[in-house]
mmCIF file of C-alpha atoms in Angstrom:
data_model
loop_
_atom_site.group_PDB
_atom_site.id
_atom_site.type_symbol
_atom_site.label_atom_id
_atom_site.label_comp_id
_atom_site.label_asym_id
_atom_site.label_seq_id
_atom_site.Cartn_x
_atom_site.Cartn_y
_atom_site.Cartn_z
ATOM 1 C CA MET A 1 80.618 -17.695 -66.792
ATOM 2 C CA GLN A 2 80.106 -13.928 -66.977
ATOM 3 C CA LEU A 3 77.101 -14.167 -64.658
ATOM 4 C CA LEU A 4 79.190 -16.234 -62.226
ATOM 5 C CA MET A 5 81.962 -13.627 -62.260
ATOM 6 C CA GLN A 6 79.356 -10.917 -61.666
ATOM 7 C CA GLN A 7 78.249 -12.772 -58.544
ATOM 8 C CA MET A 8 81.894 -12.913 -57.442
ATOM 9 C CA VAL A 9 81.996 -9.114 -57.626
ATOM 10 C CA ASN A 10 78.892 -8.926 -55.433
ATOM 11 C CA GLY A 11 80.487 -11.428 -53.033
ATOM 12 C CA ILE A 12 83.637 -9.326 -52.751
ATOM 13 C CA ALA A 13 81.532 -6.283 -51.820
ATOM 14 C CA LEU A 14 79.682 -8.279 -49.145
ATOM 15 C CA GLY A 15 82.955 -9.808 -47.964
ATOM 16 C CA SER A 16 84.449 -6.334 -47.553
ATOM 17 C CA ILE A 17 81.752 -5.529 -45.000
ATOM 18 C CA TYR A 18 82.353 -8.770 -43.086
ATOM 19 C CA ALA A 19 86.099 -8.131 -43.210
ATOM 20 C CA MET A 20 85.721 -4.614 -41.810
ATOM 21 C CA ILE A 21 83.759 -5.897 -38.808
ATOM 22 C CA ALA A 22 86.062 -8.907 -38.394
ATOM 23 C CA LEU A 23 89.091 -6.620 -38.068
ATOM 24 C CA GLY A 24 87.673 -5.292 -34.786
ATOM 25 C CA TYR A 25 87.079 -8.806 -33.468
ATOM 26 C CA THR A 26 90.564 -9.977 -34.352
ATOM 27 C CA MET A 27 92.294 -6.914 -32.879
ATOM 28 C CA VAL A 28 90.586 -7.219 -29.495
ATOM 29 C CA TYR A 29 91.078 -10.980 -29.292
ATOM 30 C CA GLY A 30 94.669 -10.742 -30.474
ATOM 31 C CA THR A 31 95.481 -8.254 -27.714
ATOM 32 C CA ILE A 32 93.551 -9.443 -24.633
ATOM 33 C CA ARG A 33 92.050 -12.810 -25.739
ATOM 34 C CA LEU A 34 88.478 -11.522 -25.369
ATOM 35 C CA ILE A 35 85.697 -12.389 -27.806
ATOM 36 C CA ASN A 36 83.733 -9.149 -27.816
ATOM 37 C CA PHE A 37 80.276 -10.300 -28.902
ATOM 38 C CA ALA A 38 78.991 -6.739 -28.429
ATOM 39 C CA HIS A 39 81.063 -5.701 -31.444
ATOM 40 C CA GLY A 40 78.183 -6.341 -33.855
ATOM 41 C CA ASP A 41 75.933 -4.021 -31.873
ATOM 42 C CA VAL A 42 78.621 -1.338 -31.811
ATOM 43 C CA TYR A 43 78.547 -1.599 -35.613
ATOM 44 C CA MET A 44 74.772 -1.084 -35.456
ATOM 45 C CA LEU A 45 75.266 2.042 -33.320
ATOM 46 C CA GLY A 46 77.590 3.403 -36.012
ATOM 47 C CA ALA A 47 74.901 2.906 -38.649
ATOM 48 C CA PHE A 48 72.291 4.795 -36.602
ATOM 49 C CA LEU A 49 74.690 7.607 -35.738
ATOM 50 C CA GLY A 50 75.458 8.016 -39.435
ATOM 51 C CA TYR A 51 71.721 8.000 -40.155
ATOM 52 C CA TYR A 52 71.197 10.792 -37.584
ATOM 53 C CA LEU A 53 74.076 12.857 -39.000
ATOM 54 C CA PHE A 54 72.726 12.530 -42.544
ATOM 55 C CA THR A 55 69.007 13.024 -41.940
ATOM 56 C CA VAL A 56 68.864 15.424 -38.980
ATOM 57 C CA LEU A 57 72.073 17.442 -39.175
ATOM 58 C CA GLY A 58 72.648 17.189 -42.921
ATOM 59 C CA VAL A 59 76.358 16.479 -42.486
ATOM 60 C CA ASN A 60 78.503 15.720 -45.524
ATOM 61 C CA TRP A 61 79.031 11.950 -45.831
ATOM 62 C CA MET A 62 82.843 12.098 -45.565
ATOM 63 C CA LEU A 63 82.659 14.258 -42.439
ATOM 64 C CA ALA A 64 79.952 11.939 -41.081
ATOM 65 C CA LEU A 65 82.331 8.991 -41.472
ATOM 66 C CA LEU A 66 84.987 10.732 -39.384
ATOM 67 C CA ILE A 67 82.525 11.894 -36.697
ATOM 68 C CA THR A 68 80.990 8.429 -36.450
ATOM 69 C CA MET A 69 84.379 6.747 -36.106
ATOM 70 C CA GLY A 70 85.361 9.167 -33.332
ATOM 71 C CA VAL A 71 82.124 8.857 -31.352
ATOM 72 C CA ILE A 72 81.902 5.073 -31.687
ATOM 73 C CA ALA A 73 85.559 4.785 -30.648
ATOM 74 C CA VAL A 74 84.626 6.553 -27.387
ATOM 75 C CA VAL A 75 81.647 4.201 -26.976
ATOM 76 C CA GLY A 76 83.969 1.210 -27.382
ATOM 77 C CA VAL A 77 86.333 2.537 -24.714
ATOM 78 C CA LEU A 78 83.423 3.131 -22.316
ATOM 79 C CA ILE A 79 82.162 -0.421 -22.852
ATOM 80 C CA GLU A 80 85.619 -1.778 -22.096
ATOM 81 C CA ARG A 81 86.064 0.364 -18.980
ATOM 82 C CA ILE A 82 82.601 -0.315 -17.538
ATOM 83 C CA ALA A 83 81.912 -3.928 -18.529
ATOM 84 C CA TYR A 84 85.215 -5.669 -19.276
ATOM 85 C CA LYS A 85 87.936 -4.023 -17.199
ATOM 86 C CA PRO A 86 86.514 -5.185 -13.819
ATOM 87 C CA LEU A 87 86.580 -8.768 -15.173
ATOM 88 C CA ARG A 88 90.049 -8.639 -16.682
ATOM 89 C CA HIS A 89 91.457 -11.109 -14.157
ATOM 90 C CA SER A 90 88.338 -13.271 -14.019
ATOM 91 C CA THR A 91 87.734 -16.424 -16.012
ATOM 92 C CA ARG A 92 87.238 -16.204 -19.771
ATOM 93 C CA VAL A 93 83.735 -17.601 -19.366
ATOM 94 C CA ALA A 94 82.763 -14.652 -17.145
ATOM 95 C CA ALA A 95 84.049 -12.163 -19.713
ATOM 96 C CA LEU A 96 82.299 -14.038 -22.528
ATOM 97 C CA ILE A 97 78.937 -14.039 -20.716
ATOM 98 C CA THR A 98 79.370 -10.336 -19.964
ATOM 99 C CA ALA A 99 80.047 -9.629 -23.657
ATOM 100 C CA ILE A 100 76.830 -11.415 -24.622
ATOM 101 C CA GLY A 101 74.954 -9.442 -21.951
ATOM 102 C CA VAL A 102 76.354 -6.130 -23.228
ATOM 103 C CA SER A 103 75.297 -7.106 -26.752
ATOM 104 C CA TYR A 104 71.677 -7.733 -25.733
ATOM 105 C CA LEU A 105 71.635 -4.615 -23.559
ATOM 106 C CA ILE A 106 72.712 -2.344 -26.431
ATOM 107 C CA GLN A 107 70.326 -4.006 -28.874
ATOM 108 C CA ASN A 108 67.286 -3.769 -26.604
ATOM 109 C CA LEU A 109 68.048 -0.179 -25.606
ATOM 110 C CA MET A 110 68.116 0.761 -29.284
ATOM 111 C CA ILE A 111 64.854 -1.118 -29.908
ATOM 112 C CA TYR A 112 63.293 0.813 -27.017
ATOM 113 C CA PHE A 113 64.474 4.240 -28.232
ATOM 114 C CA VAL A 114 64.293 3.917 -32.037
ATOM 115 C CA GLY A 115 61.953 0.955 -32.514
ATOM 116 C CA PRO A 116 62.551 -2.414 -34.212
ATOM 117 C CA GLU A 117 61.339 -1.369 -37.667
ATOM 118 C CA MET A 118 63.640 -0.960 -40.646
ATOM 119 C CA ARG A 119 64.587 2.578 -41.677
ATOM 120 C CA ALA A 120 65.575 3.860 -45.095
ATOM 121 C CA PHE A 121 69.162 5.066 -45.075
ATOM 122 C CA PRO A 122 69.761 8.146 -47.244
ATOM 123 C CA ALA A 123 71.940 7.817 -50.339
ATOM 124 C CA PRO A 124 74.764 10.321 -49.790
ATOM 125 C CA ILE A 125 76.600 9.421 -53.007
ATOM 126 C CA GLU A 126 75.378 9.152 -56.577
ATOM 127 C CA VAL A 127 75.295 5.558 -57.788
ATOM 128 C CA LYS A 128 77.232 5.158 -61.021
ATOM 129 C CA MET A 129 77.808 2.018 -63.049
ATOM 130 C CA PHE A 130 81.163 1.042 -64.503
ATOM 131 C CA LYS A 131 81.959 -1.753 -66.925
ATOM 132 C CA VAL A 132 85.240 -3.536 -66.147
ATOM 133 C CA PHE A 133 86.216 -6.540 -68.306
ATOM 134 C CA GLY A 134 82.561 -7.071 -69.151
ATOM 135 C CA LEU A 135 81.451 -6.941 -65.484
ATOM 136 C CA ILE A 136 79.156 -4.295 -64.025
ATOM 137 C CA VAL A 137 80.562 -2.608 -60.914
ATOM 138 C CA ASN A 138 78.784 0.252 -59.153
ATOM 139 C CA SER A 139 80.260 3.118 -57.187
ATOM 140 C CA LYS A 140 78.993 1.712 -53.861
ATOM 141 C CA GLN A 141 80.920 -1.533 -54.360
ATOM 142 C CA LEU A 142 84.061 0.379 -55.287
ATOM 143 C CA LEU A 143 83.689 2.601 -52.217
ATOM 144 C CA VAL A 144 83.310 -0.356 -49.827
ATOM 145 C CA LEU A 145 86.231 -2.231 -51.386
ATOM 146 C CA ALA A 146 88.539 0.811 -51.439
ATOM 147 C CA VAL A 147 87.797 1.736 -47.814
ATOM 148 C CA THR A 148 88.288 -1.845 -46.591
ATOM 149 C CA ILE A 149 91.650 -2.290 -48.322
ATOM 150 C CA THR A 150 92.834 1.138 -47.122
ATOM 151 C CA VAL A 151 91.838 0.305 -43.540
ATOM 152 C CA MET A 152 93.636 -3.052 -43.628
ATOM 153 C CA ILE A 153 96.850 -1.446 -44.891
ATOM 154 C CA ALA A 154 96.596 1.299 -42.254
ATOM 155 C CA LEU A 155 96.069 -1.291 -39.500
ATOM 156 C CA GLN A 156 99.070 -3.290 -40.620
ATOM 157 C CA ILE A 157 101.212 -0.147 -40.498
ATOM 158 C CA ILE A 158 99.889 0.769 -37.038
ATOM 159 C CA VAL A 159 100.436 -2.714 -35.578
ATOM 160 C CA GLN A 160 103.802 -3.420 -37.187
ATOM 161 C CA HIS A 161 105.515 -0.031 -37.406
ATOM 162 C CA THR A 162 104.298 2.229 -34.600
ATOM 163 C CA ARG A 163 105.145 2.429 -30.923
ATOM 164 C CA MET A 164 101.551 1.686 -29.913
ATOM 165 C CA GLY A 165 101.492 -1.253 -32.292
ATOM 166 C CA LYS A 166 104.606 -2.706 -30.647
ATOM 167 C CA ALA A 167 102.956 -2.210 -27.264
ATOM 168 C CA MET A 168 99.836 -4.024 -28.506
ATOM 169 C CA ARG A 169 101.950 -6.967 -29.647
ATOM 170 C CA ALA A 170 103.780 -7.012 -26.320
ATOM 171 C CA VAL A 171 100.525 -7.030 -24.340
ATOM 172 C CA ALA A 172 99.235 -9.816 -26.590
ATOM 173 C CA VAL A 173 102.231 -11.977 -25.672
ATOM 174 C CA ASP A 174 102.317 -11.316 -21.897
ATOM 175 C CA GLN A 175 100.442 -8.541 -20.096
ATOM 176 C CA ASP A 176 102.410 -8.837 -16.855
ATOM 177 C CA ALA A 177 105.795 -8.758 -18.578
ATOM 178 C CA ALA A 178 104.690 -5.809 -20.714
ATOM 179 C CA GLN A 179 103.655 -3.900 -17.596
ATOM 180 C CA LEU A 180 107.004 -4.635 -15.952
ATOM 181 C CA MET A 181 108.723 -3.171 -19.020
ATOM 182 C CA GLY A 182 106.875 0.121 -18.525
ATOM 183 C CA ILE A 183 103.967 -0.364 -20.936
ATOM 184 C CA ASN A 184 100.663 1.118 -19.801
ATOM 185 C CA VAL A 185 98.466 -1.941 -20.362
ATOM 186 C CA ASP A 186 95.199 -0.080 -19.652
ATOM 187 C CA ARG A 187 96.036 2.516 -22.284
ATOM 188 C CA VAL A 188 96.929 -0.144 -24.840
ATOM 189 C CA ILE A 189 93.701 -2.050 -24.264
ATOM 190 C CA SER A 190 91.641 1.152 -24.464
ATOM 191 C CA PHE A 191 93.380 2.063 -27.727
ATOM 192 C CA THR A 192 92.621 -1.394 -29.118
ATOM 193 C CA PHE A 193 88.936 -1.095 -28.258
ATOM 194 C CA ALA A 194 88.804 2.450 -29.634
ATOM 195 C CA LEU A 195 90.365 1.397 -32.929
ATOM 196 C CA GLY A 196 88.234 -1.723 -33.292
ATOM 197 C CA SER A 197 85.025 0.160 -32.432
ATOM 198 C CA ALA A 198 85.881 2.954 -34.878
ATOM 199 C CA LEU A 199 86.145 0.348 -37.628
ATOM 200 C CA ALA A 200 82.779 -1.105 -36.582
ATOM 201 C CA GLY A 201 81.200 2.352 -36.790
ATOM 202 C CA LEU A 202 82.726 2.855 -40.220
ATOM 203 C CA ALA A 203 81.344 -0.507 -41.344
ATOM 204 C CA GLY A 204 77.892 0.483 -40.054
ATOM 205 C CA ILE A 205 77.764 3.584 -42.259
ATOM 206 C CA LEU A 206 79.098 1.666 -45.264
ATOM 207 C CA VAL A 207 76.370 -0.965 -44.821
ATOM 208 C CA GLY A 208 73.742 1.765 -44.635
ATOM 209 C CA ILE A 209 75.072 3.341 -47.829
ATOM 210 C CA TYR A 210 75.337 -0.027 -49.592
ATOM 211 C CA TYR A 211 71.943 -1.513 -48.640
ATOM 212 C CA ASN A 212 70.014 1.760 -48.032
ATOM 213 C CA SER A 213 68.397 0.336 -44.886
ATOM 214 C CA ILE A 214 69.215 -0.114 -41.200
ATOM 215 C CA GLN A 215 67.463 -1.485 -38.098
ATOM 216 C CA ALA A 216 68.204 -2.037 -34.414
ATOM 217 C CA THR A 217 68.755 -5.793 -34.838
ATOM 218 C CA MET A 218 71.098 -5.460 -37.812
ATOM 219 C CA GLY A 219 74.223 -6.188 -35.774
ATOM 220 C CA THR A 220 73.415 -9.773 -34.768
ATOM 221 C CA ALA A 221 73.836 -11.782 -37.986
ATOM 222 C CA PRO A 222 76.681 -9.758 -39.576
ATOM 223 C CA GLY A 223 78.455 -9.605 -36.219
ATOM 224 C CA LEU A 224 78.328 -13.379 -35.849
ATOM 225 C CA LYS A 225 79.461 -13.958 -39.432
ATOM 226 C CA ALA A 226 82.278 -11.456 -39.006
ATOM 227 C CA PHE A 227 83.399 -13.407 -35.935
ATOM 228 C CA ILE A 228 83.317 -16.589 -38.035
ATOM 229 C CA ALA A 229 85.374 -14.762 -40.680
ATOM 230 C CA ALA A 230 87.964 -13.857 -38.042
ATOM 231 C CA VAL A 231 88.123 -17.482 -36.829
ATOM 232 C CA VAL A 232 88.330 -18.895 -40.359
ATOM 233 C CA GLY A 233 91.121 -16.501 -41.306
ATOM 234 C CA GLY A 234 92.965 -16.997 -38.027
ATOM 235 C CA ILE A 235 91.729 -14.858 -35.151
ATOM 236 C CA GLY A 236 94.409 -12.398 -34.142
ATOM 237 C CA SER A 237 95.631 -12.011 -37.740
ATOM 238 C CA ILE A 238 94.648 -8.846 -39.637
ATOM 239 C CA PRO A 239 95.210 -10.342 -43.131
ATOM 240 C CA GLY A 240 93.422 -13.475 -41.897
ATOM 241 C CA ALA A 241 90.339 -11.441 -40.955
ATOM 242 C CA MET A 242 90.315 -9.922 -44.441
ATOM 243 C CA ILE A 243 90.666 -13.286 -46.161
ATOM 244 C CA GLY A 244 87.990 -14.836 -43.949
ATOM 245 C CA GLY A 245 85.596 -11.967 -44.642
ATOM 246 C CA TYR A 246 86.017 -12.202 -48.402
ATOM 247 C CA LEU A 247 85.780 -15.986 -48.331
ATOM 248 C CA ILE A 248 82.468 -15.927 -46.456
ATOM 249 C CA GLY A 249 81.062 -13.092 -48.567
ATOM 250 C CA ILE A 250 81.856 -14.892 -51.819
ATOM 251 C CA LEU A 251 80.611 -18.225 -50.453
ATOM 252 C CA GLU A 252 77.274 -16.729 -49.367
ATOM 253 C CA THR A 253 76.778 -15.023 -52.723
ATOM 254 C CA LEU A 254 77.579 -18.153 -54.724
ATOM 255 C CA VAL A 255 75.257 -20.320 -52.627
ATOM 256 C CA THR A 256 72.469 -17.783 -53.168
ATOM 257 C CA TYR A 257 73.250 -17.676 -56.908
ATOM 258 C CA MET A 258 72.894 -21.461 -57.103
ATOM 259 C CA GLY A 259 69.422 -21.278 -55.546
ATOM 260 C CA GLY A 260 70.341 -22.089 -51.962
ATOM 261 C CA ALA A 261 69.485 -18.758 -50.326
ATOM 262 C CA MET A 262 67.779 -20.565 -47.438
ATOM 263 C CA TYR A 263 70.926 -22.575 -46.724
ATOM 264 C CA LYS A 264 73.638 -19.919 -47.030
ATOM 265 C CA ASP A 265 73.976 -19.549 -43.247
ATOM 266 C CA ALA A 266 74.266 -23.322 -42.823
ATOM 267 C CA VAL A 267 77.039 -23.397 -45.443
ATOM 268 C CA VAL A 268 78.948 -20.662 -43.589
ATOM 269 C CA TYR A 269 78.696 -22.517 -40.265
ATOM 270 C CA GLY A 270 79.686 -25.723 -42.048
ATOM 271 C CA LEU A 271 82.809 -23.976 -43.353
ATOM 272 C CA LEU A 272 83.625 -22.924 -39.782
ATOM 273 C CA ILE A 273 83.372 -26.526 -38.559
ATOM 274 C CA ILE A 274 85.585 -27.806 -41.381
ATOM 275 C CA ILE A 275 88.228 -25.138 -40.766
ATOM 276 C CA LEU A 276 88.285 -25.856 -37.022
ATOM 277 C CA LEU A 277 88.666 -29.580 -37.687
ATOM 278 C CA VAL A 278 91.387 -29.235 -40.318
ATOM 279 C CA LEU A 279 93.129 -25.994 -39.260
ATOM 280 C CA PRO A 280 92.166 -25.183 -35.634
ATOM 281 C CA SER A 281 94.188 -21.956 -35.699
ATOM 282 C CA GLY A 282 92.595 -20.745 -38.961
ATOM 283 C CA LEU A 283 94.026 -20.152 -42.410
ATOM 284 C CA LEU A 284 96.685 -17.655 -41.303
ATOM 285 C CA GLY A 285 96.677 -18.263 -37.563
ATOM 286 C CA LYS A 286 99.684 -19.491 -35.653
ATOM 287 C CA SER A 287 99.633 -22.641 -33.597
ATOM 288 C CA VAL A 288 100.281 -21.735 -29.974
ATOM 289 C CA ARG A 289 101.297 -24.236 -27.310
ATOM 290 C CA GLU A 290 100.436 -23.613 -23.697
ATOM 291 C CA LYS A 291 102.091 -25.177 -20.675
ATOM 292 C CA VAL A 292 99.690 -26.826 -18.297
#
C-alpha cells in the first residue's frame, strides 16, 4: 500500500505538468472556441528559452521563470495575430488545420536550429528529500505542485474578479454582443493567448527542472495529453483542466506501476473515449445547446 501511495505522489507531480499546459488550452478554447494545437510547441519553446537563460546567461532560476513567461507570452500573441486572427471568421476546420500547421512549423524550425537530440537541462535547485506520512517527496515535486496550485488560484481570480476576466467571459458568450457593449475583442483575445502561452512557457521550464532533459519534439505528446486533460475535465473550465491533468497523471503512473508502461497512452485515450461517451461536456463542463 505504501508503494502504491508513493506512485500516487509521482502521479500528482506528473499531473501538475499536464494541468499547467491544459490551462492554456482551456482558456483559449473557452474564449474563442479554438483548439490551439500549437500550444504544446509553445511549451517546448519555453523549455529551450529557460535552458538558454540558465546555461548561456547564467540567470537565476526565479528570474528566468519570469523572463520566460514574458517572452513566451509575446510569442503567443504573435502567433495569434499572424496565424489565427485572419481566420477568425472562417470555419473552425480552417482554424484547426492552421493550428496543426503552426505546430509543425515551430517544431521543425527548432529541429533545424537546435537539432533533434535530447539536451541535459541544468539543475537550478538543490534536490532535497522529505518524508511525509511515510512517503518520500522531493523538492522538485513540491515546487511543481505549489506553482500549479498557485497558478490555478491566480487564474480563477483573474477570470472571476477582474475587469479583463469579465471581458473574457463576455467574449466567450458572444463576441459580437461584447463588441457592441464596448469591449475590445482583439485585446481580450490577445490577452488570453498571452496568458495561456505564459503558462505554457512556465510549464516548459518546470518540466526541464523536473526531468533534467529537453528536446525539440518534447511538446507533441504532453501537448496532446494536456488537451485530453482539458477535454476530460471540461474544456473551458479552469478547475476542470486541473482535475483532468491530475487524473491523467495519476492514471499513467498507476498503469506504469502495474507493468503496463507500453499501454499507458492507450489507457489515456480510452479514458477520453469513455468520458466523451458518458459525459460529452467533461467532468466539470456545462452542457450547451445551440439553435440550428
